[in-house]
XYZ file of C-alpha atoms in Angstrom:
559
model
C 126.449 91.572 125.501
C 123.111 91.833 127.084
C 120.056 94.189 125.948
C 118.166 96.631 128.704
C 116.575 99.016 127.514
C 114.942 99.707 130.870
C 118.244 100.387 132.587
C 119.265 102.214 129.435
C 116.742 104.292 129.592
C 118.190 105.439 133.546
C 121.655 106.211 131.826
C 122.430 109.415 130.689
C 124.870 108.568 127.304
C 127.764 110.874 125.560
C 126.074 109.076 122.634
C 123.494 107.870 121.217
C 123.458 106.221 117.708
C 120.573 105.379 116.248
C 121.450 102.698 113.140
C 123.127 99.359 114.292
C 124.285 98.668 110.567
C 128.301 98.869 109.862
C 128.352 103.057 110.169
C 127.062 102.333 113.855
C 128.517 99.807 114.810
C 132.142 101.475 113.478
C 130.750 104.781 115.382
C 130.111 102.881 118.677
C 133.314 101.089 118.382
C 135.330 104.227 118.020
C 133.616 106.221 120.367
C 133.684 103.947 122.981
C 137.182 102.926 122.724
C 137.689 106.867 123.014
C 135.784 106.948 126.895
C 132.357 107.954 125.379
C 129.449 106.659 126.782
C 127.525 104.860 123.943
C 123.990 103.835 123.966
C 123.300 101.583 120.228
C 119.857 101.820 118.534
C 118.885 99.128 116.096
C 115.087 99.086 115.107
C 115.473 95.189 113.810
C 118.174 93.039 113.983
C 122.272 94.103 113.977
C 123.598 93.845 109.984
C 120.029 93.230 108.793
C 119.956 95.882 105.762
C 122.837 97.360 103.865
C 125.644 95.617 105.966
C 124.701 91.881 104.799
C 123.031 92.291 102.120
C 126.542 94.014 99.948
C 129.306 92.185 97.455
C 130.884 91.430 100.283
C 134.132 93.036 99.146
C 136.626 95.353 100.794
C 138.188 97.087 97.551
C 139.120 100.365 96.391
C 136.619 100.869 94.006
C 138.660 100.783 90.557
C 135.532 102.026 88.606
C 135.662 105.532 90.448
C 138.675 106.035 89.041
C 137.083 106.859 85.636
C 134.732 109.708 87.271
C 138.269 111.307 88.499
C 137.297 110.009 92.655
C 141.014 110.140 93.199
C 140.258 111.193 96.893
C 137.678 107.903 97.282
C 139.909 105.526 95.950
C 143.049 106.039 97.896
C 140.617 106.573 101.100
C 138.964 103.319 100.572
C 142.733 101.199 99.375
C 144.132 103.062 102.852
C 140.530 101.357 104.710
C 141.303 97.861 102.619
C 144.731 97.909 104.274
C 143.564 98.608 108.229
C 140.424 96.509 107.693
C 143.202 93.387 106.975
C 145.086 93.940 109.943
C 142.212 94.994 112.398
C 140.235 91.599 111.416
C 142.210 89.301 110.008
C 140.338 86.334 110.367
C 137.191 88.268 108.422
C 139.266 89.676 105.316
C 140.937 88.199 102.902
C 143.144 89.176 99.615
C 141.072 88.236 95.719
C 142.519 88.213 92.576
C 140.646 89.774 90.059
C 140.446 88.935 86.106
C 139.720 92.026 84.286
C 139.416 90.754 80.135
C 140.383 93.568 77.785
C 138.486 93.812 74.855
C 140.253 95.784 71.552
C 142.572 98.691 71.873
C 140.005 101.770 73.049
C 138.590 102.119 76.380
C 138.333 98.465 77.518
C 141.741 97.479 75.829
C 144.969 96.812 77.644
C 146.612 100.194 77.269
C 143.975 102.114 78.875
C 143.260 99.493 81.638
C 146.905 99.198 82.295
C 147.288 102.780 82.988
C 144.430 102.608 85.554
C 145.643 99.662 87.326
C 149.083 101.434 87.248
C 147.114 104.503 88.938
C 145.339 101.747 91.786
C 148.561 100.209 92.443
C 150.309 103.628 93.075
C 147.141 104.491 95.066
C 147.892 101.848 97.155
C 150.990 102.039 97.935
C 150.867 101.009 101.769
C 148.960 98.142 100.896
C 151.519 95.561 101.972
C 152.385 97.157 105.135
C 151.114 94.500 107.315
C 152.149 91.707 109.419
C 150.641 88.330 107.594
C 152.687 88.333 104.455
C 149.574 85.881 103.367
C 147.558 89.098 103.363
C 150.023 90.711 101.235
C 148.146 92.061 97.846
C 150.644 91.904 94.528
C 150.928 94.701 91.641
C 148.339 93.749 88.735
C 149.892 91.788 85.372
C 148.518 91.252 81.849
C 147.983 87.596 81.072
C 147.385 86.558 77.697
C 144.347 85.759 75.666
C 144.601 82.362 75.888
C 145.655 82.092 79.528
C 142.807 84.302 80.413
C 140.099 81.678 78.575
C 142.084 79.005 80.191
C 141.023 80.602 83.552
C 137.812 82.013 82.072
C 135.961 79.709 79.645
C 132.919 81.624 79.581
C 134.183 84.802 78.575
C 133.063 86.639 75.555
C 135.848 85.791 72.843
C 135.293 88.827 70.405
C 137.800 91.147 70.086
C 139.339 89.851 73.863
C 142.665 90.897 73.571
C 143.374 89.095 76.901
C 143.009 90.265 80.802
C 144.472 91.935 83.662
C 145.250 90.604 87.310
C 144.633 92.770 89.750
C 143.923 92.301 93.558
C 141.272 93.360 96.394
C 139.699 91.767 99.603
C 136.703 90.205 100.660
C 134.745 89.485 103.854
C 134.104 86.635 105.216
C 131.096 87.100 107.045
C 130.303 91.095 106.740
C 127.228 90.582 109.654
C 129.810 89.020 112.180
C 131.900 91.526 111.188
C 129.851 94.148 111.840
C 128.736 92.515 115.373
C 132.362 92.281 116.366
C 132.771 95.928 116.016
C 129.621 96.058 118.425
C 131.194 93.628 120.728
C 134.220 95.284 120.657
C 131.867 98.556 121.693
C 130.280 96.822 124.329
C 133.360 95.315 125.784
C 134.294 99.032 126.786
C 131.011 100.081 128.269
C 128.849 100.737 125.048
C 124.899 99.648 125.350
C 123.962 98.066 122.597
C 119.871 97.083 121.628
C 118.403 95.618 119.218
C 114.920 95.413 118.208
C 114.594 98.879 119.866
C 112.869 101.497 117.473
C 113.560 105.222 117.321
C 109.977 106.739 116.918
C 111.220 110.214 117.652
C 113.410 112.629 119.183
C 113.360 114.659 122.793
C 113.926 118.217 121.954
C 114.826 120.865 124.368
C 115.024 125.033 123.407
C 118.609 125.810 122.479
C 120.781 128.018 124.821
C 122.053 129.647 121.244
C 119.049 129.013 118.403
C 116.865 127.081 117.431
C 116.287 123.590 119.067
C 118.143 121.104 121.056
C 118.234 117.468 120.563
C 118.662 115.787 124.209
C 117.749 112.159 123.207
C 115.089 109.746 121.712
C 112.314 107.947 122.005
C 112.673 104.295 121.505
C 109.761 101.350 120.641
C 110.711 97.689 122.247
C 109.487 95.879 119.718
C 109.558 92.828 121.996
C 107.741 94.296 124.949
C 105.710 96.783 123.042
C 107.087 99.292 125.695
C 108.296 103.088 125.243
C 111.458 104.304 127.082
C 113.643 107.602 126.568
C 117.336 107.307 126.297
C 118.850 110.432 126.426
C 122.559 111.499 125.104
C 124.561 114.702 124.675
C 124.795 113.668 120.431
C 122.713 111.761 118.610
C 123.980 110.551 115.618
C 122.013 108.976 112.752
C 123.326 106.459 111.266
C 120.390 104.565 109.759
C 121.867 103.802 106.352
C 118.689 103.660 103.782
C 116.440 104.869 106.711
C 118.708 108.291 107.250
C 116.686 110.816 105.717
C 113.025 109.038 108.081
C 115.136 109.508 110.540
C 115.921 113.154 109.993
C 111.887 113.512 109.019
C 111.118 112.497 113.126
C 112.939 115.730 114.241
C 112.062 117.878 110.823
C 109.400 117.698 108.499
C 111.559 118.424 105.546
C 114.832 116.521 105.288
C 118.267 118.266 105.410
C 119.419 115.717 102.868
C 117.468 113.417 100.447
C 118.692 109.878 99.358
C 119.220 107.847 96.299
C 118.053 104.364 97.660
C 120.083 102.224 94.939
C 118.368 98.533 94.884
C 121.290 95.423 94.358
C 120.924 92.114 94.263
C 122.900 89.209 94.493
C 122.968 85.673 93.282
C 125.154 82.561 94.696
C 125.861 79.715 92.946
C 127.655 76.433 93.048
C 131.525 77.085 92.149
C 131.470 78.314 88.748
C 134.561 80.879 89.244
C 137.515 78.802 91.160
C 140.120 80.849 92.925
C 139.724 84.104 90.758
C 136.780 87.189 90.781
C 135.843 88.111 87.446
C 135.006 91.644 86.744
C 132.582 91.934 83.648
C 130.879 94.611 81.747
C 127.794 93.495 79.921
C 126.059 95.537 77.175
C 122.734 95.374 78.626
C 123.343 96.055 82.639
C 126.586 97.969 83.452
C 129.484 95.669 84.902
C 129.190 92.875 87.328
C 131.062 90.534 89.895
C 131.717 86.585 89.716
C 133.168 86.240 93.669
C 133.899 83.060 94.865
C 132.810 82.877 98.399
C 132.905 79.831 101.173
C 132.977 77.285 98.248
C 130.358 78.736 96.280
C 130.168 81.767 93.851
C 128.601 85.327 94.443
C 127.020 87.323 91.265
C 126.346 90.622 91.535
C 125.226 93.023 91.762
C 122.772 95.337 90.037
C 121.995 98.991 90.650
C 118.438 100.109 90.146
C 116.618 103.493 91.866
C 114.453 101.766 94.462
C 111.067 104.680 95.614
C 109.511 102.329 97.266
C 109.470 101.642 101.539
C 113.292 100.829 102.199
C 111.081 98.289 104.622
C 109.797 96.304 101.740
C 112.968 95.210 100.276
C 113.176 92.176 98.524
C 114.172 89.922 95.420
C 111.636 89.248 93.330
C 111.612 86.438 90.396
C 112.072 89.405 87.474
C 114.596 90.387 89.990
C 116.571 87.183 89.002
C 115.339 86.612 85.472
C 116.565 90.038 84.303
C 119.801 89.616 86.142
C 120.336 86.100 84.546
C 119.932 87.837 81.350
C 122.916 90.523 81.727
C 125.341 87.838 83.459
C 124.570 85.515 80.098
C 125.134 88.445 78.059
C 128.395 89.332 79.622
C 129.545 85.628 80.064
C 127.516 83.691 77.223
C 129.597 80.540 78.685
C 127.908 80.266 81.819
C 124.183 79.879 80.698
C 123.405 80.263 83.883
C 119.363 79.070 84.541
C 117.239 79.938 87.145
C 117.750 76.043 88.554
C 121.480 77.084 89.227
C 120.860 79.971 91.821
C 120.646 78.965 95.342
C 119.932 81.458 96.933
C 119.644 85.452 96.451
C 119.548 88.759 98.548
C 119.234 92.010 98.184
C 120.628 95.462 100.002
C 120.008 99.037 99.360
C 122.861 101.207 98.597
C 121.791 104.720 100.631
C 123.764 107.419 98.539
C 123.724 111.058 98.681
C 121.204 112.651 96.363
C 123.290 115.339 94.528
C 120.956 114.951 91.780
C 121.031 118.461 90.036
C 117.447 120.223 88.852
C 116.546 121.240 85.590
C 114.925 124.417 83.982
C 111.410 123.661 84.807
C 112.576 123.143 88.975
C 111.863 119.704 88.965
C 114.585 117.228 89.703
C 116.305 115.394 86.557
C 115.930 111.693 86.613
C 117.837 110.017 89.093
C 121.016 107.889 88.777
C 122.516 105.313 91.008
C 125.334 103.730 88.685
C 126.593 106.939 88.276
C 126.413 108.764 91.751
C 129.680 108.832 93.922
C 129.866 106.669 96.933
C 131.376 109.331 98.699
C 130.347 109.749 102.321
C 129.082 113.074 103.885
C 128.771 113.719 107.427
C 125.985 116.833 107.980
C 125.819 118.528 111.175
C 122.414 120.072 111.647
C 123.271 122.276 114.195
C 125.453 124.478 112.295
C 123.466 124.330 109.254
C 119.901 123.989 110.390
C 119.989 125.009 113.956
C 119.054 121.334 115.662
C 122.083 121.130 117.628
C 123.091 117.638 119.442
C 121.857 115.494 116.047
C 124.715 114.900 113.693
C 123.858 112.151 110.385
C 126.669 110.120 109.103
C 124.882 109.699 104.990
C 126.313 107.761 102.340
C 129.646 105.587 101.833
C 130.758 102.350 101.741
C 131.285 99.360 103.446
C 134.864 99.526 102.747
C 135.153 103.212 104.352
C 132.774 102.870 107.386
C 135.367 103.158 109.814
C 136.954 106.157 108.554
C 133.360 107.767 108.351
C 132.703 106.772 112.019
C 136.413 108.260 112.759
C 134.874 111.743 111.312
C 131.575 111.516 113.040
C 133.263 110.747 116.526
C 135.873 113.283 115.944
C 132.579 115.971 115.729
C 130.865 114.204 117.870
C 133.561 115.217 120.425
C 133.888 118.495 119.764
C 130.475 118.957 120.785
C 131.327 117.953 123.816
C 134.056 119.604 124.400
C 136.130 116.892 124.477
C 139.808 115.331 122.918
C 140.487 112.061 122.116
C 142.523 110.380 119.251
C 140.796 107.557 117.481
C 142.221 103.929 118.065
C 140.175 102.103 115.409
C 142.637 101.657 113.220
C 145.282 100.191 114.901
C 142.844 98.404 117.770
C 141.842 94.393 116.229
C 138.191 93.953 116.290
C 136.653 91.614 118.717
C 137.898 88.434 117.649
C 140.730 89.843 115.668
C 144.209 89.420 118.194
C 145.360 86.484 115.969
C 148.433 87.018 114.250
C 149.162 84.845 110.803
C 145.643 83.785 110.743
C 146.740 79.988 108.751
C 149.056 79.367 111.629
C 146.516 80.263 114.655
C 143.726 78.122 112.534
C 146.410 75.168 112.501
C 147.229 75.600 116.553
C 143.252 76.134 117.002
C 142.820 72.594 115.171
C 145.384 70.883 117.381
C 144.252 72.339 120.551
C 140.749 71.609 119.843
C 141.560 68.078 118.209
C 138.168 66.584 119.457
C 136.494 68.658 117.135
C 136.601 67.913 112.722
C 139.175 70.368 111.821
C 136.421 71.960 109.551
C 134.536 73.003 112.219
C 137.500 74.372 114.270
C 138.352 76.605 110.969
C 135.020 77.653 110.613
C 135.028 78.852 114.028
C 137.825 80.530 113.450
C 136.877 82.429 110.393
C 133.568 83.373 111.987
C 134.884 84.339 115.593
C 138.511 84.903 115.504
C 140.467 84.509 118.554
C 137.235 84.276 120.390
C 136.663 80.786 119.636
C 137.440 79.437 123.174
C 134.119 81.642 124.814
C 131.882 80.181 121.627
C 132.909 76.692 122.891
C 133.284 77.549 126.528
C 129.332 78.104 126.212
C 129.154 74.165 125.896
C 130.409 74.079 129.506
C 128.238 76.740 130.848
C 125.336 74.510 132.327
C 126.040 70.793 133.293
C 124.883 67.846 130.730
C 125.146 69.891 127.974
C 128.551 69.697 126.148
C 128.418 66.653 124.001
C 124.984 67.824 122.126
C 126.445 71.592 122.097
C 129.773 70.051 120.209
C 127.674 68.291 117.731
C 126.847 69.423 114.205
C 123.561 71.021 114.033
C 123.082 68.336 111.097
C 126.116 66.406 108.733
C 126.200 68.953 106.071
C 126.465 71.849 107.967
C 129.986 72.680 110.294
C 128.038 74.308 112.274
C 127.774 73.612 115.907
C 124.732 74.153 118.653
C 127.405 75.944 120.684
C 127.225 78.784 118.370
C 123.459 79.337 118.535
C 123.300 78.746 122.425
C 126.174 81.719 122.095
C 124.218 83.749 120.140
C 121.130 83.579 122.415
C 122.991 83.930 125.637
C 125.887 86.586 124.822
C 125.187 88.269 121.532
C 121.336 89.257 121.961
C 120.200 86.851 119.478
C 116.455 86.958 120.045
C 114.781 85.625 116.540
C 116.070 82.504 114.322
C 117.133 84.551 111.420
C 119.197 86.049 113.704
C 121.127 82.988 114.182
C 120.427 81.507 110.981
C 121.645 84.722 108.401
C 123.506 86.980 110.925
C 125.383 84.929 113.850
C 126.327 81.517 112.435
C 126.221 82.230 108.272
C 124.306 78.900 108.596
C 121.507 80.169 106.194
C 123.502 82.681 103.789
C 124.457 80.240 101.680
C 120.709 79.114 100.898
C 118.664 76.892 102.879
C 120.956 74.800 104.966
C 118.075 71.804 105.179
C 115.114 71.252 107.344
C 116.604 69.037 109.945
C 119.462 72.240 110.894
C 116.801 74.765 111.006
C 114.520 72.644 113.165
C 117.628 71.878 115.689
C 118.743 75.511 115.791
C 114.793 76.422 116.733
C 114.482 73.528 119.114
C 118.303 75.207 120.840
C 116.620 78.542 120.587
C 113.165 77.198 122.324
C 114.981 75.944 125.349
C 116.745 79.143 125.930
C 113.782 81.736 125.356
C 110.879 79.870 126.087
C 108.655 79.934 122.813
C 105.806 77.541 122.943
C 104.851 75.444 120.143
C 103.373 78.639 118.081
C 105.960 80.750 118.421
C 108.605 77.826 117.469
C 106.540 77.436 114.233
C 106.115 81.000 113.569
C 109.787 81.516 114.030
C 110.970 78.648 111.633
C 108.220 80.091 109.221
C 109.415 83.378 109.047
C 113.327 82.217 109.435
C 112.540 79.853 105.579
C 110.249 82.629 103.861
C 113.774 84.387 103.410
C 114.665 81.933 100.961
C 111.785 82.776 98.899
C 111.502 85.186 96.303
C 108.567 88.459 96.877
């Protein structure tokens, strides 16, 4: 991929999406793969927001189930199912522990009938070709097998647990690029660090206004182009309803921006998730992830800037103090946590009014994660902008599927989407254990650690990661070498990143090309090599090196 917004700004596009987050990249994927021309808008990095910063968990959403989101669920266990075959390497089947606690609500009876209801919901769920992949029906285990598996759980009244499955991602970011990659590899544009500051606008031929394109802030150059498209589509996740504020002062649609964050851990949960519901926060996650473990996540209103995100130590503290609650086993400390992050959940605001016309409080555990395309040209008379609000990770292709498929109708065009039945960039691998086991024998001068952890994070495209080593002359044996002897990864992958997948920052490579960082800091002497790799390829002096690897290790630090 390469990044030109200069010769972008000569193209006339089909479409132009402004939001390089997973509903963007999805949209630029489909679209392209149907013959649109696609220009891609991201104001900072690809994945930065919402896409990276979530449980990283593909699932059906078993908790929607009690506000009757029949529709939801069986969308998002139908998305589980193509996401598994359309990027194999990047999603993987979890077994959940749900404990049951008495004979009401939380006991056995009533969960069993729900899981009964998921399971039936999912009934295509093993219709793929990896029978690893394959997800089994949930089973009751008993009390004492569950505490055998669960130590930490809460042992009044547990009548024992359920088993139930899901997915997870690997690497949600590289997921997210891939579906860019995959854009660009049939003609899409894609830029990042390329701000949308406002809209072209053109009289309609019918009513109203027109909307004919954007203007766009290169935050590297400090220069102002105009890319111009037939559609616009806004798909700026937490940012949505700005974005609608640049073409109209008052907002079609408002937002709930729901505030989560996330903890990791050394292993604390093995093989299994744990699903918990503690008395003073709502329910929680234990995820094991890459060898480590993932808690989260809460869900608090954030007012503030989406911009000014962070985790701050109260952040942790209170969270600490529902996780304890719910699993008085762990007492977990604030030593234990490793490293933390936080995303903002962008959910439609159907948050009703009261008597007096002012809104009622609002409520983010409780509002649907349904998705909601809005086209403002039939319902506010800006025609050419459609906004793709709302949803999940889990459902961002289908929601790109429906935002293409109106996109297209604009235009006057037909074309069936491909997305789900097309592998993502990287994702033409078949049984992913057996390609990981030829990938180690074909690349036996690597540690076969580092050939499977380039094949989790790039697929089938692990030959043009390595190729890269070949590229210029004198450079493969340092490219092949660890970036430092705890890490697996490689300065292949951050040459890569700079050269083919518009890496232009360290925390690009450091949190969203190489996962090198999103495990907590990976150690001075790996950040320093990947900025020293980085420095050769753009040119930063000695300030701008230091600046970089200053702003790359403030993300490990609370706000």
């Amino acid at each position: 991929m390469k990044r030109d917004l200069k010769a972008m700004s000569a193209t006339e596009y089909d479409l132009v999406i402004v939001g390089g987050g997973i509903t963007g990249a999805s949209t630029a994927w489909d679209a392209a793969l149907r013959g649109l021309k696609v220009a891609l808008l991201e104001k900072d990095d690809f994945a930065h927001a919402t896409t990276s910063g979530s449980s990283k968990l593909v699932h059906g959403g078993l908790r929607y189930l009690v506000n009757g989101e029949f529709r939801l669920v069986r969308e998002s266990l139908r998305e589980r199912r193509i996401w598994e075959n359309v990027a194999p390497h990047m999603v993987h089947p979890l077994p959940f522990v749900l404990p049951t606690y008495g004979w009401g609500m939380s006991g056995p009876i009533v969960m069993g009938i729900g899981l009964a209801l998921y399971d039936l919901l999912s009934f295509d769920r093993n219709w793929l070709s990896d029978d690893d992949k394959k997800l089994p029906g949930f089973r009751r285990i008993s009390k004492g097998k569950a505490l055998d598996m669960m130590p930490s759980l809460k042992r009044e009244n547990l009548t024992g647990a359920m088993i139930y499955y899901d997915c997870q991602m690997h690497a949600p970011e590289r997921l997210c690029l891939e579906c860019i990659e995959g854009a660009a590899e049939y003609g899409a544009d894609p830029a990042n660090y390329a701000e949308v500051t406002g809209f072209v606008t053109e009289a309609s031929m019918k009513r109203g206004v027109k909307v004919a394109g954007v203007t766009v802030l290169d935050k590297l150059t400090g220069e102002t182009h105009t890319i111009r498209g037939r559609v616009v589509v806004n798909a700026a996740g937490p940012w949505a309803d700005k974005t609608m504020a640049l073409v109209d002062e008052t907002p079609a649609r408002r937002l709930i921006r729901s505030k989560g964050i996330h903890l990791i851990t050394r292993d604390i949960s093995g093989g299994n998730a744990l699903a918990i519901k503690s008395e003073l926060g709502g329910h929680f996650f234990v995820i094991p992830w890459r060898g480590h473990t993932i808690i989260g996540t809460t869900d608090t209103v954030f007012e503030e800037d989406p911009d000014d995100l962070g985790v701050t130590e109260r952040d942790i503290s209170n969270f600490l103090l529902v996780v304890n609650d719910g699993l008085p086993g762990l007492n977990l400390k604030r030593e234990d946590v490793l490293h933390f992050y936080a995303g903002l959940r962008p959910l439609v605001d159907t948050t009703p009014k009261v008597a007096d016309g002012e809104p009622a409080p609002k409520d983010s555990y409780n509002a649907s994660r349904a998705a909601e395309v809005f086209d403002h040209g039939a319902e506010e008379a800006i025609d050419g902008l459609i906004s793709a609000i709302g949803g999940k990770w889990t459902t961002s292709r289908h929601l790109a599927e429906q935002v293409v498929d109106l996109a297209l109708k604009k235009l006057g065009q037909t074309a069936a989407c491909e997305t789900h039945c097309t592998p993502v960039y990287g994702g033409e691998i078949g049984r992913l254990k057996s390609y990981i086991e030829r990938a180690q024998k074909k690349h036996a001068h690597l540690a076969p650690e580092i050939v499977a952890n380039l094949v989790d994070f790039y697929g089938s495209r692990i030959g043009e990661v390595l190729a890269t080593a070949d590229e210029r002359q004198g450079e493969r044996e340092e490219l092949l070498r660890r970036l430092a002897p705890e890490t697996n990864v490689i300065g292949a992958q951050v040459v890569h990143a700079v050269r083919h997948e518009i890496a232009l920052h360290l925390e690009d490579v450091v949190f969203r090309r190489t996962g090198l960082g999103t495990l907590g800091h990976p150690g001075v002497p790996a950040i320093t090599r990947a900025a020293e790799l980085m420095r050769r390829e753009l040119g930063w002096d000695e300030t701008q090196l230091a600046r970089e690897i200053a702003e790359t290790v403030r993300q490990f630090d609370t706000i």
